[in-house]
Short mmCIF file of N, CA and C in Angstrom, two decimals:
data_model
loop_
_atom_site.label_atom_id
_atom_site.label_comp_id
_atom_site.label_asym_id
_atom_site.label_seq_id
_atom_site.Cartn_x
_atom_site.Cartn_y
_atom_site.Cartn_z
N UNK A 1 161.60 74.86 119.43
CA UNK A 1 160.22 75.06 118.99
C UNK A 1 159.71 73.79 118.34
N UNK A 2 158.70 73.60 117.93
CA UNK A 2 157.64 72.37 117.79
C UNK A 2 157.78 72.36 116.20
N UNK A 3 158.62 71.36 115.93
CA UNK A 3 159.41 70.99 114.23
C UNK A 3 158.48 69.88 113.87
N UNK A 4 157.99 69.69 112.86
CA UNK A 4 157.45 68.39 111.87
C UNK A 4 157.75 68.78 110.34
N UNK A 5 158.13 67.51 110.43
CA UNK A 5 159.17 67.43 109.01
C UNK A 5 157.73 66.31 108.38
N UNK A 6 157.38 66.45 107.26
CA UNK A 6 156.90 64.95 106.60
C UNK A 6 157.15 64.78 105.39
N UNK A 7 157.30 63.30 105.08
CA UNK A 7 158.47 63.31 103.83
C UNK A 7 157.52 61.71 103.15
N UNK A 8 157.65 61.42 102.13
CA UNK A 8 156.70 60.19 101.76
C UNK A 8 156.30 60.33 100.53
N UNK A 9 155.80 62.02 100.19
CA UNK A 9 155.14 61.90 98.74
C UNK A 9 155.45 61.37 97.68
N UNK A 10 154.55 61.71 96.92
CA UNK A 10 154.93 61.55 95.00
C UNK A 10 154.07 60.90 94.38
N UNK A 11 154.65 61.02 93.20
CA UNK A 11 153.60 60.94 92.26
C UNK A 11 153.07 59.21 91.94
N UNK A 12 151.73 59.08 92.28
CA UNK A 12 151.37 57.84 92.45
C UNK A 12 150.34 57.66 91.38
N UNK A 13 150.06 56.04 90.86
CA UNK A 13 149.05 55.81 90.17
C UNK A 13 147.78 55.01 90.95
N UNK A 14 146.29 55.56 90.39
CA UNK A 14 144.91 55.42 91.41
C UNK A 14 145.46 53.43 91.36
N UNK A 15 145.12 53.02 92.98
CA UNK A 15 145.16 52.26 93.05
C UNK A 15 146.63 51.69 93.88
N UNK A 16 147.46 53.10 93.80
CA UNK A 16 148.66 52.55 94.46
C UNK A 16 148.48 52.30 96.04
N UNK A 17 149.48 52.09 96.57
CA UNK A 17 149.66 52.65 97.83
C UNK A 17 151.22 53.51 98.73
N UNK A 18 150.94 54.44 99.55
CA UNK A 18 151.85 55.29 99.72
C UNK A 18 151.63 55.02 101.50
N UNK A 19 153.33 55.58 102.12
CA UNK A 19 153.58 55.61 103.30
C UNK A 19 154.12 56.97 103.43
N UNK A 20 153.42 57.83 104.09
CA UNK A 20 153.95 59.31 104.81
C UNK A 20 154.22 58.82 106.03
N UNK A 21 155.46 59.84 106.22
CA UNK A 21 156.48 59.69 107.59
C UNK A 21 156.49 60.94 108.07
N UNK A 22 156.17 61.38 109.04
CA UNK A 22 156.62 62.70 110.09
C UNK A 22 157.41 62.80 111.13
N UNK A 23 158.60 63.45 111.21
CA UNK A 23 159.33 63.29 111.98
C UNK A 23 159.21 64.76 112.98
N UNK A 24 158.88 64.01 114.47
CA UNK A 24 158.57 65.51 115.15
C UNK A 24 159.34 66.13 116.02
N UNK A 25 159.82 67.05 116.56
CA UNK A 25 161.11 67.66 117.58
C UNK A 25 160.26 68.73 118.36
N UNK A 26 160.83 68.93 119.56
CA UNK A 26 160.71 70.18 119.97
C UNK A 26 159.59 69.98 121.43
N UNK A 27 159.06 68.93 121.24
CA UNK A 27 158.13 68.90 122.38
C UNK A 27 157.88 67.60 122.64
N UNK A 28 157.61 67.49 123.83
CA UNK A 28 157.21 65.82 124.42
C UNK A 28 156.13 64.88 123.46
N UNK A 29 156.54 64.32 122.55
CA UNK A 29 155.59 63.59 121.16
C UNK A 29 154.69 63.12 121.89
N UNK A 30 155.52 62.04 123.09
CA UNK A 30 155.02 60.95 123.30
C UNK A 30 153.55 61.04 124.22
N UNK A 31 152.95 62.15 124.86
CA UNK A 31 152.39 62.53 125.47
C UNK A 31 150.82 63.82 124.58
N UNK A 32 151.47 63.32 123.18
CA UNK A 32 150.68 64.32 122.54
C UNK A 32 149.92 63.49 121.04
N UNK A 33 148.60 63.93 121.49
CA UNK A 33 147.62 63.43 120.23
C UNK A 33 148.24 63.94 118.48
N UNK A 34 148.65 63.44 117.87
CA UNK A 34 148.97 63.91 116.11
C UNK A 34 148.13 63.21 115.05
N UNK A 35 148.28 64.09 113.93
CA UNK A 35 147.16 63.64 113.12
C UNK A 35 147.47 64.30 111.74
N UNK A 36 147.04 63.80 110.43
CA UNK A 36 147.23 64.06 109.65
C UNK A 36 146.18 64.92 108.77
N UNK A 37 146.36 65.81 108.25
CA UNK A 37 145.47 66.88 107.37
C UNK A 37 145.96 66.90 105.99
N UNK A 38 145.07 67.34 104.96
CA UNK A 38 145.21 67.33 104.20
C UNK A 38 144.47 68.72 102.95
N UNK A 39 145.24 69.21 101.96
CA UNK A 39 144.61 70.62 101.59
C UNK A 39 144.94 70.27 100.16
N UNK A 40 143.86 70.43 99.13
CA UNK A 40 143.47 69.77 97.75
C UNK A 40 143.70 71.21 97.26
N UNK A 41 143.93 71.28 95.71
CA UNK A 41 143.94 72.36 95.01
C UNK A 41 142.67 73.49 95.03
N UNK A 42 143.01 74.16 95.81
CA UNK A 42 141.80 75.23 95.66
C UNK A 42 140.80 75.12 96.40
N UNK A 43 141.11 73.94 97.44
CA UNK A 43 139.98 73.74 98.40
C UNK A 43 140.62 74.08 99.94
N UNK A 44 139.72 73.97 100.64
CA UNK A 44 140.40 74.47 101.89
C UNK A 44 140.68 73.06 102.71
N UNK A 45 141.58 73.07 103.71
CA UNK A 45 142.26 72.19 104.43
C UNK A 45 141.06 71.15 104.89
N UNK A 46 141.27 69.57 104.98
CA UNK A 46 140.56 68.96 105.86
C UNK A 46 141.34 67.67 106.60
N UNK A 47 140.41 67.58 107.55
CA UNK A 47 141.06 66.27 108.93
C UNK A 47 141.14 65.47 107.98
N UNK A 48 141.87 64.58 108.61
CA UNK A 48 142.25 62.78 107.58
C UNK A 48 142.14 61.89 108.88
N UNK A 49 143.23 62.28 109.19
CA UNK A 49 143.48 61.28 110.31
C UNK A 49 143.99 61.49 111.79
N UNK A 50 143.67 60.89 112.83
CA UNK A 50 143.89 61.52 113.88
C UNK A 50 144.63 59.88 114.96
N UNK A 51 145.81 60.50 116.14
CA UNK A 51 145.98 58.89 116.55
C UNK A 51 145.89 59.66 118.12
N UNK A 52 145.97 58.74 119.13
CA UNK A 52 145.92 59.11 120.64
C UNK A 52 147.42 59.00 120.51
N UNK A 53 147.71 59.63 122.06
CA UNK A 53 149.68 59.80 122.23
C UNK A 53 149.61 58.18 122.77
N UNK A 54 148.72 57.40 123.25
CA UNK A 54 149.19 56.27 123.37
C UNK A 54 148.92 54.91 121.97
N UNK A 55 148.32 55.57 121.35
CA UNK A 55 148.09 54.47 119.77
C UNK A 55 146.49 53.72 120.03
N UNK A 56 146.35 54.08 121.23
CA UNK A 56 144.89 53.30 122.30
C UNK A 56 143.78 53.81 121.25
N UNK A 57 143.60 55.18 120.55
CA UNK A 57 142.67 55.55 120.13
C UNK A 57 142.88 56.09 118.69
N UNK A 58 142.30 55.77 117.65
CA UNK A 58 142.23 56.53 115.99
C UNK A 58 141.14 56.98 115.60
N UNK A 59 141.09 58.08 115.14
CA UNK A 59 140.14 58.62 114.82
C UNK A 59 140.50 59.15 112.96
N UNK A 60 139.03 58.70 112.06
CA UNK A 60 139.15 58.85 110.60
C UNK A 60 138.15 59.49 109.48
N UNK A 61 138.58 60.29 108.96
CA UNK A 61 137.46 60.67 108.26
C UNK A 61 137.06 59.78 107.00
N UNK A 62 135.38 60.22 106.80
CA UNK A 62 134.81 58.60 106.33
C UNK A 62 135.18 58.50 105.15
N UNK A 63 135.72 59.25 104.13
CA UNK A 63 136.24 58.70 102.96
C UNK A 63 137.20 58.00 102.97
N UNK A 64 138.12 58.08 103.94
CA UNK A 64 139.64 57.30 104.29
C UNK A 64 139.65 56.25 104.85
N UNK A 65 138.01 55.78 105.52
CA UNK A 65 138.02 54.58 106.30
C UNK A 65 138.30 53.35 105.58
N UNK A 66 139.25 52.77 106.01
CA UNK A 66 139.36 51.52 105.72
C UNK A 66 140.45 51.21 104.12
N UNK A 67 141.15 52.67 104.48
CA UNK A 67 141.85 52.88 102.95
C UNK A 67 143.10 53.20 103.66
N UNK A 68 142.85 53.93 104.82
CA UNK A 68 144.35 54.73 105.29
C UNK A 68 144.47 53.58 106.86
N UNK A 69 145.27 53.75 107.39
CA UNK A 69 145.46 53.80 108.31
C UNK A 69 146.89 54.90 109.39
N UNK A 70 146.67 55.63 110.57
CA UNK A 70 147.55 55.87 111.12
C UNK A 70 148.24 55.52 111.88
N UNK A 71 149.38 55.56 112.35
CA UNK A 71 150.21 54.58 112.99
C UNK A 71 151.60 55.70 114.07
N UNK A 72 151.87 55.48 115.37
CA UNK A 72 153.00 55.98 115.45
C UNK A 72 153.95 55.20 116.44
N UNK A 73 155.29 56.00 116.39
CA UNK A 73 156.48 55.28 116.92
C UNK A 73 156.82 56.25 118.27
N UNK A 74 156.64 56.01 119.60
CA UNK A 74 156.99 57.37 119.77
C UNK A 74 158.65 56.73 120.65
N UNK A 75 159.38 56.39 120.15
CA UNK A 75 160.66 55.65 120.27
C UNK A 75 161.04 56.87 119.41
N UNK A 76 160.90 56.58 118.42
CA UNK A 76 161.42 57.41 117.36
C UNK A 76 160.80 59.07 116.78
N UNK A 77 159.61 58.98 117.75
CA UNK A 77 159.25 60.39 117.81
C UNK A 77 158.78 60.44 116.20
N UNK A 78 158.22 59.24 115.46
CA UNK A 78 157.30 59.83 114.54
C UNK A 78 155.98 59.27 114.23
N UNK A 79 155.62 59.90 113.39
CA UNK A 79 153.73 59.34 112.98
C UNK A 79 153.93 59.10 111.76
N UNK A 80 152.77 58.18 110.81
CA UNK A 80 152.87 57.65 109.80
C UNK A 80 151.26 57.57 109.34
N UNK A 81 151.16 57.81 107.68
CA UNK A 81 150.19 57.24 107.34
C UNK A 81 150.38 56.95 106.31
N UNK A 82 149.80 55.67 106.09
CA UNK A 82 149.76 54.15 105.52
C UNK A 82 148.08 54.38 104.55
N UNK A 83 148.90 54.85 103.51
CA UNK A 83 147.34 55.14 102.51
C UNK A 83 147.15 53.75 101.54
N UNK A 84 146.39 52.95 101.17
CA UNK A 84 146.25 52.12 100.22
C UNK A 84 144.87 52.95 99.35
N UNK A 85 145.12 51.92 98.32
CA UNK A 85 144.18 52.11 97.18
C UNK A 85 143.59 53.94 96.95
N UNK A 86 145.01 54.28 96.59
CA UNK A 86 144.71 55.58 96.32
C UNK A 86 143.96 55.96 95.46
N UNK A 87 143.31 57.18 95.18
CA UNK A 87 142.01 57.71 94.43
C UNK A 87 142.90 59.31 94.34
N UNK A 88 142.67 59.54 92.69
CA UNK A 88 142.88 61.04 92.01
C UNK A 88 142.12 61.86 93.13
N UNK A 89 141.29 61.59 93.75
CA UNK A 89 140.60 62.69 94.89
C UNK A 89 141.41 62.89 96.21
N UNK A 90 142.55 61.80 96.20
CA UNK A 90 143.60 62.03 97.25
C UNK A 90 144.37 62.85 97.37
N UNK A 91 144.89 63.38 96.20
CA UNK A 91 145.45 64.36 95.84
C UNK A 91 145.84 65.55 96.47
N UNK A 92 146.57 65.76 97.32
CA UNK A 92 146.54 67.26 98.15
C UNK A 92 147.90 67.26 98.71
N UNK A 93 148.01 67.96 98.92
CA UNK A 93 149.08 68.67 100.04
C UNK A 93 148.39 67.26 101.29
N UNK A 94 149.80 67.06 101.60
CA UNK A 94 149.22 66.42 103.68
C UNK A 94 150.45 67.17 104.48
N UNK A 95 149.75 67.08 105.92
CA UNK A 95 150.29 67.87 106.37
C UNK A 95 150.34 67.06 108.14
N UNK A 96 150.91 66.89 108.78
CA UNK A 96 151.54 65.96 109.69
C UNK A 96 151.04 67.57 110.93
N UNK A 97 150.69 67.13 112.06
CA UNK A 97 149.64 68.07 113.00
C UNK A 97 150.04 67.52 114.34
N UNK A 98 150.18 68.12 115.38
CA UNK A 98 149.81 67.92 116.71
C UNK A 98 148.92 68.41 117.24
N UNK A 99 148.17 67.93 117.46
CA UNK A 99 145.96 67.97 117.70
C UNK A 99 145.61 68.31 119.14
N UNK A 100 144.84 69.25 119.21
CA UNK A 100 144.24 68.75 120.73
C UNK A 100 143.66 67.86 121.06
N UNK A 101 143.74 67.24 122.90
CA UNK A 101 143.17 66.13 122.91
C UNK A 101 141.78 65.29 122.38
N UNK A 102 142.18 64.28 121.64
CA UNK A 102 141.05 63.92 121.50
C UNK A 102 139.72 64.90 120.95
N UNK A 103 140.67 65.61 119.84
CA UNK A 103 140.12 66.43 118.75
C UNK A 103 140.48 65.94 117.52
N UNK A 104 140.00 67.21 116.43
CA UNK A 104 140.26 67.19 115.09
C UNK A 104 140.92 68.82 115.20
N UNK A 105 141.61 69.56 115.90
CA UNK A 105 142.22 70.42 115.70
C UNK A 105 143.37 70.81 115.61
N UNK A 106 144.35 71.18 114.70
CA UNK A 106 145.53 71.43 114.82
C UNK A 106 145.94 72.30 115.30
N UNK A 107 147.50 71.98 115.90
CA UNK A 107 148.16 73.15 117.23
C UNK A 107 149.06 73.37 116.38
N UNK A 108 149.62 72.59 115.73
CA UNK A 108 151.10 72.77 114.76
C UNK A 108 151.41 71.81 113.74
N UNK A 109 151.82 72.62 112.81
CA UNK A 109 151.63 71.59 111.47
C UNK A 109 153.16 71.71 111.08
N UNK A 110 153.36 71.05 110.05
CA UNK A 110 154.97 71.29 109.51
C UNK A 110 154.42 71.83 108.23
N UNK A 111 155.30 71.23 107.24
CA UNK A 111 155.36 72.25 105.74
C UNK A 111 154.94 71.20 104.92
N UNK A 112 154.15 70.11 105.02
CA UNK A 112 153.27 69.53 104.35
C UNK A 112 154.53 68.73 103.10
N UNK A 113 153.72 67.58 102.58
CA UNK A 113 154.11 66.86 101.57
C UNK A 113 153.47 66.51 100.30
N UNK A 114 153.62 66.89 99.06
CA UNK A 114 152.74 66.63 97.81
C UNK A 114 152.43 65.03 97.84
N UNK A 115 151.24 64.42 97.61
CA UNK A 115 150.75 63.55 97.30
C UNK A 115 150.03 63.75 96.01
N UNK A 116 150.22 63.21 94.74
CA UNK A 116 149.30 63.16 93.74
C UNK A 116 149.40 61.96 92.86
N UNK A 117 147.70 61.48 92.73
CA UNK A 117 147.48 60.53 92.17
C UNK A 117 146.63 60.79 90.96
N UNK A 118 147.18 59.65 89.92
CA UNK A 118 146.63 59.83 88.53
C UNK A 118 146.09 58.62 88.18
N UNK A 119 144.58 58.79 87.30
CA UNK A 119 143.78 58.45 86.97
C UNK A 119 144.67 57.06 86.33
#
């Protein structure tokens, strides 16, 4: 079955920068759009980041532009995001996704990783 592991968090200060890692099993990676989501205390889930199965295409939501970037390996069957200059509003649960094409929708998520940043 369709496994994502993501591992990276912790506790960061505004201004740091952090690398999330997802490691994915179970289905052909290399052939499949993934993307990263993210779910804040008490708010409901939103897109972050999105990559094509060939790296050809990224797609970002506009608070993250130019702060995050996504990245993947599909050698190694994982995805990555590369957050700089973190902000206390970063703060959430993330959650590592395999997307439909050339969407913002998730097919399968794993069990997410704490990210929290302090003022």
């Amino acid at each position: 079955q369709v496994t994502l592991v993501e591992s990276g968090g912790g506790l960061m200060q505004a201004g740091d920068s952090l690398r999330l890692s997802c490691r994915a099993s179970g289905f052909t990676f290399s052939t499949n759009d993934m993307g990263w989501f993210r779910q804040a205390p008490g708010k409901e889930g939103e897109f972050v980041a999105a990559i094509a199965w060939n790296s050809r295409k990224s797609d970002y939501v506009e608070f993250v532009k130019g702060r995050f970037t996504i990245s993947r390996d599909n050698r190694l069957n994982k995805v990555y995001l590369q957050m700089n200059n973190l902000k206390p509003e970063d703060t959430a649960v993330y959650y590592c996704a395999v997307v439909a094409s050339s969407s913002r929708t998730p097919a399968y998520w794993g069990q997410g990783t704490q990210v929290t940043v302090s003022s």
